[in-house]
CSV table of C-alpha atoms and ligand atoms in Angstrom, one decimal:
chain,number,residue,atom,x,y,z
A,1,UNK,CA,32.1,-1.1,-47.7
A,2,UNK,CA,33.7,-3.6,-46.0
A,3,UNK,CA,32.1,-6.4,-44.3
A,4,UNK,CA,33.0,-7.0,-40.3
A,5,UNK,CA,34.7,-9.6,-39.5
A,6,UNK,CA,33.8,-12.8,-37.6
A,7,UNK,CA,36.1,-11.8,-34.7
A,8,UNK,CA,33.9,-8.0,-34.7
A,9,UNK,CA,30.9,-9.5,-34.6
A,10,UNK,CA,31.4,-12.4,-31.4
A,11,UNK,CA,32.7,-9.3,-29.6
A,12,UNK,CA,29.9,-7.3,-30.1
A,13,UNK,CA,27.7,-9.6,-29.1
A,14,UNK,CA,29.8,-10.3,-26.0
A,15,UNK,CA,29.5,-6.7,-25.4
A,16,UNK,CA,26.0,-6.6,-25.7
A,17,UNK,CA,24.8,-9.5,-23.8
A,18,UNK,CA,27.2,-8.5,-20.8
A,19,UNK,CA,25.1,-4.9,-21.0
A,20,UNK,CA,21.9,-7.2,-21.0
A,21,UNK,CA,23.0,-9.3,-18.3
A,22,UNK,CA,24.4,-6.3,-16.2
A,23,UNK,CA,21.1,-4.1,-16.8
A,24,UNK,CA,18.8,-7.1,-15.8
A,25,UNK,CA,20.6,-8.7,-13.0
A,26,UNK,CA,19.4,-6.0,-10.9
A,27,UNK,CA,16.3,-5.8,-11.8
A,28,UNK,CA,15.8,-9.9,-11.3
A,29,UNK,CA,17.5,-9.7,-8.0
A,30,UNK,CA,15.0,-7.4,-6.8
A,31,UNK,CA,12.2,-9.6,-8.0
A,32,UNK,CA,13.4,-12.5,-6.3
A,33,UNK,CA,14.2,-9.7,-3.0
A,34,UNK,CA,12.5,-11.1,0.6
A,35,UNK,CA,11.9,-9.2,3.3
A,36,UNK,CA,11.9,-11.3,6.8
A,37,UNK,CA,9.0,-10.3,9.3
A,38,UNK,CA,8.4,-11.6,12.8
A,39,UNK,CA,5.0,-12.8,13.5
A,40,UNK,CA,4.3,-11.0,16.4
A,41,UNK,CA,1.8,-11.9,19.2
A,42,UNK,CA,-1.5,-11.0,17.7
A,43,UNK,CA,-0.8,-13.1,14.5
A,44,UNK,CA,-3.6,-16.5,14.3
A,45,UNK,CA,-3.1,-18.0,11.2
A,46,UNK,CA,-1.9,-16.9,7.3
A,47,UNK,CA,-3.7,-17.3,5.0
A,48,UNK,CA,-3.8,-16.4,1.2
A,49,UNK,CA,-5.9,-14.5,-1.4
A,50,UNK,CA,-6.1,-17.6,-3.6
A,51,UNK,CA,-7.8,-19.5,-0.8
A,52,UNK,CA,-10.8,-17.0,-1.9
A,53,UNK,CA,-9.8,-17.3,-5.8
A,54,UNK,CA,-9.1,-20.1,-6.7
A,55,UNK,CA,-7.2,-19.0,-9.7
A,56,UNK,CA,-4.5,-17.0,-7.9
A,57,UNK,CA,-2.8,-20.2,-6.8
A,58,UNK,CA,0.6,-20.2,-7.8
A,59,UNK,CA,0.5,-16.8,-9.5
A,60,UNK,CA,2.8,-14.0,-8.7
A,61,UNK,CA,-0.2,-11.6,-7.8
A,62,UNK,CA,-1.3,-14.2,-4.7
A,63,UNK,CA,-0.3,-12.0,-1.7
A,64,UNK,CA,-0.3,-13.6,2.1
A,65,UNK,CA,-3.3,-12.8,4.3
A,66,UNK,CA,-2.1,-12.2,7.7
A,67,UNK,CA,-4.7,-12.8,10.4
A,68,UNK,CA,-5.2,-11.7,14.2
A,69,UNK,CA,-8.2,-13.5,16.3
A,70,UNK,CA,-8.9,-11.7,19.3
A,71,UNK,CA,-10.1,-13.7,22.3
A,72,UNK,CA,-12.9,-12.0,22.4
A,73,UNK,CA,-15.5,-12.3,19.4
A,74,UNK,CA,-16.3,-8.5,18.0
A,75,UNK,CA,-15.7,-6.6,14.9
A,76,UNK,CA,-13.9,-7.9,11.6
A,77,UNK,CA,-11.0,-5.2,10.0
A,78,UNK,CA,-9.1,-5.5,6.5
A,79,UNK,CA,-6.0,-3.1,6.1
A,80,UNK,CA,-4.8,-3.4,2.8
A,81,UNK,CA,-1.1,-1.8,2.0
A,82,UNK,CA,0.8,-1.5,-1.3
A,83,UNK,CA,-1.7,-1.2,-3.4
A,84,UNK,CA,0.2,0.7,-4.7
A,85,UNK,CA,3.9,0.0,-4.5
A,86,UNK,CA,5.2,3.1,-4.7
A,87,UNK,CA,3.3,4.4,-2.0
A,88,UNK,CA,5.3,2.1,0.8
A,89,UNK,CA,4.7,3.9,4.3
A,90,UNK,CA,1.4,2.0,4.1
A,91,UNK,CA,3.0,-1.5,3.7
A,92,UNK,CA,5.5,-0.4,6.8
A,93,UNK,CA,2.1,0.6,8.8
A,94,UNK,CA,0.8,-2.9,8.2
A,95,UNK,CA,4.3,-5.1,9.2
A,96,UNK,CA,4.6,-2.6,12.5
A,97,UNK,CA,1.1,-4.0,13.1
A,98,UNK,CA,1.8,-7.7,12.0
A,99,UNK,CA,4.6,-7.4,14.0
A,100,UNK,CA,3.4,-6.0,17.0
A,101,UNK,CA,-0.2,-6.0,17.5
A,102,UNK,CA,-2.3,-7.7,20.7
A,103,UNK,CA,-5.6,-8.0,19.8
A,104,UNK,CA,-8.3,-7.9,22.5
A,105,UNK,CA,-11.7,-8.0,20.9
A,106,UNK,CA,-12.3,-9.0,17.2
A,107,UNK,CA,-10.2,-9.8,13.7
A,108,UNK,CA,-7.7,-8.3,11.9
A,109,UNK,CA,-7.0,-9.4,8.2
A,110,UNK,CA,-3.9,-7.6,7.4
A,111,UNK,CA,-2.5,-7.6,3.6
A,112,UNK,CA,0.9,-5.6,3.3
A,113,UNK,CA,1.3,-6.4,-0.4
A,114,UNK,CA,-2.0,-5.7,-1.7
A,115,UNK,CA,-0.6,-5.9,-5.5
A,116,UNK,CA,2.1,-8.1,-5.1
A,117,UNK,CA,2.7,-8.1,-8.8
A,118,UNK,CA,3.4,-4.2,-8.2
A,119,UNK,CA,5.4,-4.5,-5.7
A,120,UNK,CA,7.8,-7.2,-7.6
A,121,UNK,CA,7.9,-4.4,-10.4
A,122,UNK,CA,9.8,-1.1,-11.2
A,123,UNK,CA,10.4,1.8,-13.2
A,124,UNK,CA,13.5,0.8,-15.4
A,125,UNK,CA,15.7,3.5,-16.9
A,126,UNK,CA,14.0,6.4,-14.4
A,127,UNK,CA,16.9,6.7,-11.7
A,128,UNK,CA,14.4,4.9,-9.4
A,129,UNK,CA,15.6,3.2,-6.4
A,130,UNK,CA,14.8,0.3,-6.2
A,131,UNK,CA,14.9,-0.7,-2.6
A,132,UNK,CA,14.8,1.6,0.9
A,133,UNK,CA,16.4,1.1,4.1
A,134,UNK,CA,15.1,2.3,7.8
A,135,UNK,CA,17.3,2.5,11.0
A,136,UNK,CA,16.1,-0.3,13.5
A,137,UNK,CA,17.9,-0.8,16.9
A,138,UNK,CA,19.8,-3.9,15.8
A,139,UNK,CA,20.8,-2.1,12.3
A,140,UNK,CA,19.1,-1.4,8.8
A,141,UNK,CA,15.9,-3.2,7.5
A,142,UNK,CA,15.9,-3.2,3.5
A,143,UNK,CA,12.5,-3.2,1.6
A,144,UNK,CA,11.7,-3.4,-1.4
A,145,UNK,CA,10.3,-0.3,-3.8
A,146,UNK,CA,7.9,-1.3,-6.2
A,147,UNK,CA,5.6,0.3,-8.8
A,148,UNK,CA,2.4,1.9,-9.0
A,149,UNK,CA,1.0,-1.1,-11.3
A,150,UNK,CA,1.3,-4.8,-11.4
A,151,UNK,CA,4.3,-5.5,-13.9
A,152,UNK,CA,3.4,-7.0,-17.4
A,153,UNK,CA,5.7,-10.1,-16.9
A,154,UNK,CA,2.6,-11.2,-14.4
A,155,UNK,CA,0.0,-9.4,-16.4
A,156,UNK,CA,0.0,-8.4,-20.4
A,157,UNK,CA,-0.9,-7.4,-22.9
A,158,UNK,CA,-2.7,-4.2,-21.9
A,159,UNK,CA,-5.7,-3.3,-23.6
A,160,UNK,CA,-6.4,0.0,-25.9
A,161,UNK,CA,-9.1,0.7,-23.5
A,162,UNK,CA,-10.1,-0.5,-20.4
A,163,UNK,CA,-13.5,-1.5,-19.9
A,164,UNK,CA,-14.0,-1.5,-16.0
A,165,UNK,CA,-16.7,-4.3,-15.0
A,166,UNK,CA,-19.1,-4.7,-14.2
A,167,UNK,CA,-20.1,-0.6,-14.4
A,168,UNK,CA,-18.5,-0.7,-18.2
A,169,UNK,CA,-16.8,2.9,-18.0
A,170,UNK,CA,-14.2,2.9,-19.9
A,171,UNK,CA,-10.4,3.9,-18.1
A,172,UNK,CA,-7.1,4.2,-19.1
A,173,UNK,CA,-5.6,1.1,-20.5
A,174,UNK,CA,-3.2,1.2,-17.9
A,175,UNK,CA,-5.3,1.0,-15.3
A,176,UNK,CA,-6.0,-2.7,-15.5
A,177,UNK,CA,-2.9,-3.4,-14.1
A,178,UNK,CA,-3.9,-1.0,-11.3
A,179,UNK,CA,-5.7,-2.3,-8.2
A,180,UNK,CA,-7.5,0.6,-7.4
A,181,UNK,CA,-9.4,0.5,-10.4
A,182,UNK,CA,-10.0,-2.9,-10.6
A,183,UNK,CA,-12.3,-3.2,-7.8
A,184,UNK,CA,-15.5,-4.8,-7.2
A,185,UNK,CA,-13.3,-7.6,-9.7
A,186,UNK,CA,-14.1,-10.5,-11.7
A,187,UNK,CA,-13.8,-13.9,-11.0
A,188,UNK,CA,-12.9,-15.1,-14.3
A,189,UNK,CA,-11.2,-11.1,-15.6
A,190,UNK,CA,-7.5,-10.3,-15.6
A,191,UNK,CA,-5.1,-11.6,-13.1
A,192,UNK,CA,-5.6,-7.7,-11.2
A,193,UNK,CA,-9.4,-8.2,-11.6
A,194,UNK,CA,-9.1,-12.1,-9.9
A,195,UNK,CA,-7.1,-10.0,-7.0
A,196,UNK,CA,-9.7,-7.2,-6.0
A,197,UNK,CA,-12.4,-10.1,-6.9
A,198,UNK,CA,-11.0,-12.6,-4.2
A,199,UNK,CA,-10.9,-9.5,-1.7
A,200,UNK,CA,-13.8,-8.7,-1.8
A,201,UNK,CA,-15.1,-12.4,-1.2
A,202,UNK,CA,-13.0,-12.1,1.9
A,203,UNK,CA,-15.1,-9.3,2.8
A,204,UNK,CA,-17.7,-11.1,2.5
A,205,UNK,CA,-17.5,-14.8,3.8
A,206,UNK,CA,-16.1,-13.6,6.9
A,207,UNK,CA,-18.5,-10.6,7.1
A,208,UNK,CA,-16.2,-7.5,7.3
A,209,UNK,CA,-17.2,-4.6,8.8
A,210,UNK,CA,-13.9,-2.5,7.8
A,211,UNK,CA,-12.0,-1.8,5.1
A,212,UNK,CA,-8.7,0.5,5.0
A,213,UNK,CA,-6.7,0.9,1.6
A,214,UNK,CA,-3.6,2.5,2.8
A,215,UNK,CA,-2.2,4.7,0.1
A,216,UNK,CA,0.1,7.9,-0.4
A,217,UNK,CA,-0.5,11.0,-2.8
A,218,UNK,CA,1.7,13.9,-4.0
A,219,UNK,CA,1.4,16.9,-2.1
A,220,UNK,CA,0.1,18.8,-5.3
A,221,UNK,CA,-2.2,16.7,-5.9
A,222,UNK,CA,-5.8,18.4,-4.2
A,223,UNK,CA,-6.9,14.6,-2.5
A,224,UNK,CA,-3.7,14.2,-0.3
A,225,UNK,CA,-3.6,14.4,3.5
A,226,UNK,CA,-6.9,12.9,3.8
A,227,UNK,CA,-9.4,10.0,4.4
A,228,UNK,CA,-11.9,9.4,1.2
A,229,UNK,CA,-15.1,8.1,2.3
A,230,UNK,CA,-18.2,7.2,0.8
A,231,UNK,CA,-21.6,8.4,2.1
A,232,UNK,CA,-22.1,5.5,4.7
A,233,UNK,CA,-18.6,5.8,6.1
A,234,UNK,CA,-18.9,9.8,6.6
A,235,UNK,CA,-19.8,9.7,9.9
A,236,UNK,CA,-16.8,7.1,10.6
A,237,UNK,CA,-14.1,8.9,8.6
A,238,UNK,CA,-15.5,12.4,10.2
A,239,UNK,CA,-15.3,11.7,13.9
A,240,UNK,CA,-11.7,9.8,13.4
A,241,UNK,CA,-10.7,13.0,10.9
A,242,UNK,CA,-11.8,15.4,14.1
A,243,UNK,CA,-10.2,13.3,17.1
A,244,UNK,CA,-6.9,12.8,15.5
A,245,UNK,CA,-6.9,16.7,15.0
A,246,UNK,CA,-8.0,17.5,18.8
A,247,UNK,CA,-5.8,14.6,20.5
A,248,UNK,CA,-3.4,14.3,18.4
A,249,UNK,CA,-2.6,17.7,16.7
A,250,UNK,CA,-2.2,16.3,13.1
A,251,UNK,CA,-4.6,17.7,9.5
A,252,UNK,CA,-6.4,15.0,8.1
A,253,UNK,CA,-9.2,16.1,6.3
A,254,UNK,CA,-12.3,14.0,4.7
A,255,UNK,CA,-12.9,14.0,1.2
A,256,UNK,CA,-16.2,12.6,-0.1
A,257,UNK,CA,-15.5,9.6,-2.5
A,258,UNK,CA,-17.2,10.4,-6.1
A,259,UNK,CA,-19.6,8.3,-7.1
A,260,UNK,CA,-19.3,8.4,-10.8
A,261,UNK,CA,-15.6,7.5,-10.9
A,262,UNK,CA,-15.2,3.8,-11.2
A,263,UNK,CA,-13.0,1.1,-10.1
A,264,UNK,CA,-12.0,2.7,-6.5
A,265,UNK,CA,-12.0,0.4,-3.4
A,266,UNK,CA,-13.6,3.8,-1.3
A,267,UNK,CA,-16.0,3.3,-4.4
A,268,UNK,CA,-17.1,0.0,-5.0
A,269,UNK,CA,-16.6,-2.0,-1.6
A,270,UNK,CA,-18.8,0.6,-0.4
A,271,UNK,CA,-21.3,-0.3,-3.2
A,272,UNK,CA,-20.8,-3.8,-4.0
A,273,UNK,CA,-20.8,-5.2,0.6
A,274,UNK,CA,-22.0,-4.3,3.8
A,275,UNK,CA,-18.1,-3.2,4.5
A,276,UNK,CA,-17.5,0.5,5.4
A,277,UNK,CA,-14.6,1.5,3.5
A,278,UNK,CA,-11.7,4.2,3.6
A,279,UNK,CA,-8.9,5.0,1.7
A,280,UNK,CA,-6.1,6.8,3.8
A,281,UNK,CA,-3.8,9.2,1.9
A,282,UNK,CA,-0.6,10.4,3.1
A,283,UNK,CA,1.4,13.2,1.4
A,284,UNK,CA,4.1,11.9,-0.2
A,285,UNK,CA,7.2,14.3,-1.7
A,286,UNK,CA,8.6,12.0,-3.6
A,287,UNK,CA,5.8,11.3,-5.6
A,288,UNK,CA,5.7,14.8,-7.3
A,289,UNK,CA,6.4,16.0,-10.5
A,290,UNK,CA,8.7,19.0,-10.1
A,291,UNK,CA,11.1,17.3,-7.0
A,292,UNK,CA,14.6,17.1,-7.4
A,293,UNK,CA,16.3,12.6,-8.1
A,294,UNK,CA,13.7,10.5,-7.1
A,295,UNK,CA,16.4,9.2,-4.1
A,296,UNK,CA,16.2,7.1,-1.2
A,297,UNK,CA,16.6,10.3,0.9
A,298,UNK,CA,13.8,11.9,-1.1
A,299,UNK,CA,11.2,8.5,-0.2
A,300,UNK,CA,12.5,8.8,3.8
A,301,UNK,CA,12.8,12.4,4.8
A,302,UNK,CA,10.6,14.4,2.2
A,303,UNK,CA,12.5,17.1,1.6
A,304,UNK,CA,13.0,18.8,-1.9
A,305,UNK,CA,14.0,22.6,-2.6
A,306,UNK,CA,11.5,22.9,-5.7
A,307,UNK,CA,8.3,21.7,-3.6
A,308,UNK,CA,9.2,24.4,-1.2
A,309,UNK,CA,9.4,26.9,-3.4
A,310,UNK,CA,6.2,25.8,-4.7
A,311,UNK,CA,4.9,26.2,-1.0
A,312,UNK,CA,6.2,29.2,-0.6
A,313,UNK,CA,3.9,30.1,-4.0
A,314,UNK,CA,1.2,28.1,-2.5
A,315,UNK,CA,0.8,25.7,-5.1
A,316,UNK,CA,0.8,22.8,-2.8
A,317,UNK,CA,-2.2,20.9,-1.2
A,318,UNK,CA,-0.3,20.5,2.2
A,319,UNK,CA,1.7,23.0,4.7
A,320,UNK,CA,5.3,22.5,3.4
A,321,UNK,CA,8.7,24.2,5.1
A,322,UNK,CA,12.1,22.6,5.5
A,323,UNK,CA,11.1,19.9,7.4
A,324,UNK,CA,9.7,18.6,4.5
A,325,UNK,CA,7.1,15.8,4.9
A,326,UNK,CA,9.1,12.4,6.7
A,327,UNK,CA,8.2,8.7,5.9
A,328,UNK,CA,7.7,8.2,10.0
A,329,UNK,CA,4.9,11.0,10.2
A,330,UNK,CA,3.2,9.5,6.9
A,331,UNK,CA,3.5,6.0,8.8
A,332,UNK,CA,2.4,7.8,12.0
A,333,UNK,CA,-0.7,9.2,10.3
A,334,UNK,CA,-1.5,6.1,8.8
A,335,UNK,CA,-1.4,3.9,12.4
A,336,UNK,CA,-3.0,6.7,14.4
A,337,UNK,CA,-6.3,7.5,11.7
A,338,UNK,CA,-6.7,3.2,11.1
A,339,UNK,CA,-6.9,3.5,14.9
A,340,UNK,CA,-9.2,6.0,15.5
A,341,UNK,CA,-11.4,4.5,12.9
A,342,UNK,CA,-11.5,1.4,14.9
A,343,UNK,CA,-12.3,3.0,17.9
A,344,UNK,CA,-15.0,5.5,16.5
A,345,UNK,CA,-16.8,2.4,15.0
A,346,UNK,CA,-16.7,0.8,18.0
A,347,UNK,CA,-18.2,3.3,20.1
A,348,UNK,CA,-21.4,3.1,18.0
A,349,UNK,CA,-21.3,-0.8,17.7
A,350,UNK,CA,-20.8,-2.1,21.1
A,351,UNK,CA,-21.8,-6.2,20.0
A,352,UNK,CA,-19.2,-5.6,17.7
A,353,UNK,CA,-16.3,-4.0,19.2
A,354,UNK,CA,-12.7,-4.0,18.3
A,355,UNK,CA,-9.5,-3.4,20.8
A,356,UNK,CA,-5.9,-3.6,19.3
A,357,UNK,CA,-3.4,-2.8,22.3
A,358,UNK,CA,0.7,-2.1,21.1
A,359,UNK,CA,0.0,-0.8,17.7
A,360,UNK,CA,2.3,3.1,17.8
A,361,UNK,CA,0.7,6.0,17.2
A,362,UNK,CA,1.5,9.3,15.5
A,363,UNK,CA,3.8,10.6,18.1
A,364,UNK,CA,5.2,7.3,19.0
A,365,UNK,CA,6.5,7.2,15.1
A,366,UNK,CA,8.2,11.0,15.4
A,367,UNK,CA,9.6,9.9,18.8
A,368,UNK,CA,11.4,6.9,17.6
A,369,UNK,CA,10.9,6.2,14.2
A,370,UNK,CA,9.6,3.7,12.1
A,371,UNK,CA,12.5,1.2,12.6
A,372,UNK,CA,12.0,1.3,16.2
A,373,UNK,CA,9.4,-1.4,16.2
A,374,UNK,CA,10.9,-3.6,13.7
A,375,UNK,CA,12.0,-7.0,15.8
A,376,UNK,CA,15.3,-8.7,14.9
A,377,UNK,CA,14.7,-11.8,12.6
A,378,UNK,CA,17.9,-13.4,13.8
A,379,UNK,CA,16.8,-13.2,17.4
A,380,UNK,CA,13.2,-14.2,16.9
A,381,UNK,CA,12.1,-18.1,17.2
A,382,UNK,CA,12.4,-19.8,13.5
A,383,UNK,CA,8.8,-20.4,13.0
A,384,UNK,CA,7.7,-17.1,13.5
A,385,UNK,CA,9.7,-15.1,10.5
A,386,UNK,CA,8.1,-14.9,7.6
A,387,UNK,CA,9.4,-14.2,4.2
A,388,UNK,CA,7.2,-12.0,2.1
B,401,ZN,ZN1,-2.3,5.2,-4.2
């Protein structure tokens, strides 16, 4: 057989590293992607998780801490978004806060990139987009669309098994790149471990009363449209499940958090703080199995002809018809139920009261979209944009 010849083989590898280059340009523009927010007026100070941990300084999974002081002293709120990444109408609920919020009585710590490691990651090879757009009134705001775990450039190798700490059940090795199943933490564990560890520190130096994961689940899966709770938020997630069905004319149902299952923020900040914690899940299409390409327009407007035939079959967890299930009523859901659950705790806890004025609600977010109350970077004052 003959042997190829110099001249083959330079332009084979020419050929190859230009498919290299062209395959992972993309996906290193996207880690390296910013998106500008506008500080709006509720916003105190930033902070960031590694100024509770230390050893998140100068990693890729320290995230930004955004914090809004009331003038009033009262009750202290985390809302945590993008935990995981590929859940992103909970990130876009926390910017439309950061963005807009007045706070009146008591603290908001907001963190819209929860895993930031996830949301700097992707699925490679899937047909996954890897950004989203949203109509705003001055044109369209791009975000990026990360993964469900962190990525292993930030955090790897993964183990066989995954020994959760401190309660030693053992998970799916993937999981400990998975910051819902990392919590209560460990100072000194895995770069996803240091991240749930320094949140909860948060919690606890600056005595939290709330905690809200914001997170989105396929509508065939049986915990979607719903707020999980442990026993000593019940009450809480109950009242706010209730009201939001009465005033507001949206399902969101409560589903006890299990107490043998490991790792959970519902789970352990319940059990390892004083916090009351909930976990908010909106249905999200695009998420399932059996859709048709995991699109852009899939992520935004929910719609896919095999989920409604699976409806129409009543496989599903959620009502489903051709309106399909759209990125402003999962963002909707999420603003209106945080909301409620401020305002049901509040009711009990009068020393430690908390009033957010500005922040949309569910029909505000049908009415005019998520965009709506995005503000123009180019028009706001330099020192308030932010690039995240
Ligand atoms: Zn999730």
């Amino acid at each position: 057989m003959k042997k190829p010849t110099a001249g083959f083989k330079i332009i084979a590898s020419l050929i190859l590293a230009f498919i290299l280059i062209a395959g992972g340009q993309p996906l290193l523009n996207h880690r390296n992607f910013k998106v500008e927010i506008v500080c709006g007026p509720g916003v105190t100070e930033i902070k960031k998780l590694s100024d509770f941990c230390q050893s998140l300084k100068g990693t890729e999974a320290d995230t930004p801490v955004f914090i809004l002081e009331g003038q009033q002293p009262g009750g202290q709120v985390l809302i945590m978004a993008n935990t995981h990444a590929n859940e992103p109408e909970g990130m876009i609920s926390t910017l439309i806060i950061i963005e807009n919020a007045v706070v009146e009585k008591g603290t908001l710590y907001i963190i819209p990139f929860f895993n930031r490691s996830a949301r700097l990651n992707t699925r490679p090879g899937e047909g996954y987009p890897l950004y989203f757009s949203i109509t705003t009134p001055w044109g369209m705001k791009k975000f990026p669309m990360g993964n469900r775990d962190a990525s292993p450039l930030d955090q790897w190798p993964d183990p066989d098994v995954y020994i959760h700490y401190p309660e030693k059940q053992m998970l799916s090795y993937l999981d400990i790149r998975n910051t819902n199943r990392t919590w209560p933490g460990r100072k000194n564990g895995l770069p996803m471990e240091q991240v749930t560890w320094a949140a909860m520190e948060l919690l606890k130096h600056k005595k939290v009363d709330l905690a809200i994961d914001l997170h989105g689940a396929e509508t065939m899966y049986p915990v979607t449209n719903c707020i999980v709770a442990p026993e000593k938020a019940m009450r809480i997630a109950t009242l706010a499940s209730l009201t939001v069905k009465s005033m507001e004319g949206f399902e969101n149902h409560v589903e006890p958090s299990p107490s043998s299952f490991r790792g959970l923020s519902h789970r352990e900040i319940g059990d390892y703080s004083d916090t009351l914690p909930f976990l908010l899940e909106a249905p999200i299409p695009f998420l399932d199995q059996p859709t048709g390409p995991k699109t852009e327009k899939l992520l935004l407007d929910g719609r896919d002809d095999f989920l409604l035939n699976l409806a129409k079959k009543k496989k599903l967890f959620v009502p489903y018809d051709e309106s399909g299930w759209s990125f402003d009523r999962r963002v909707g859901q999420h603003l209106s139920v945080s909301l409620e659950i401020l305002r049901q705790y509040s009711k009990k806890n009068a020393d430690k009261e908390i009033v957010v004025k500005n922040v949309p609600r569910h029909a505000d977010l049908l009415k005019n979209g998520a965009g709506y109350f995005f503000k123009d970077p180019s028009e706001a004052e330099e020192n308030k944009v932010i690039k995240l």
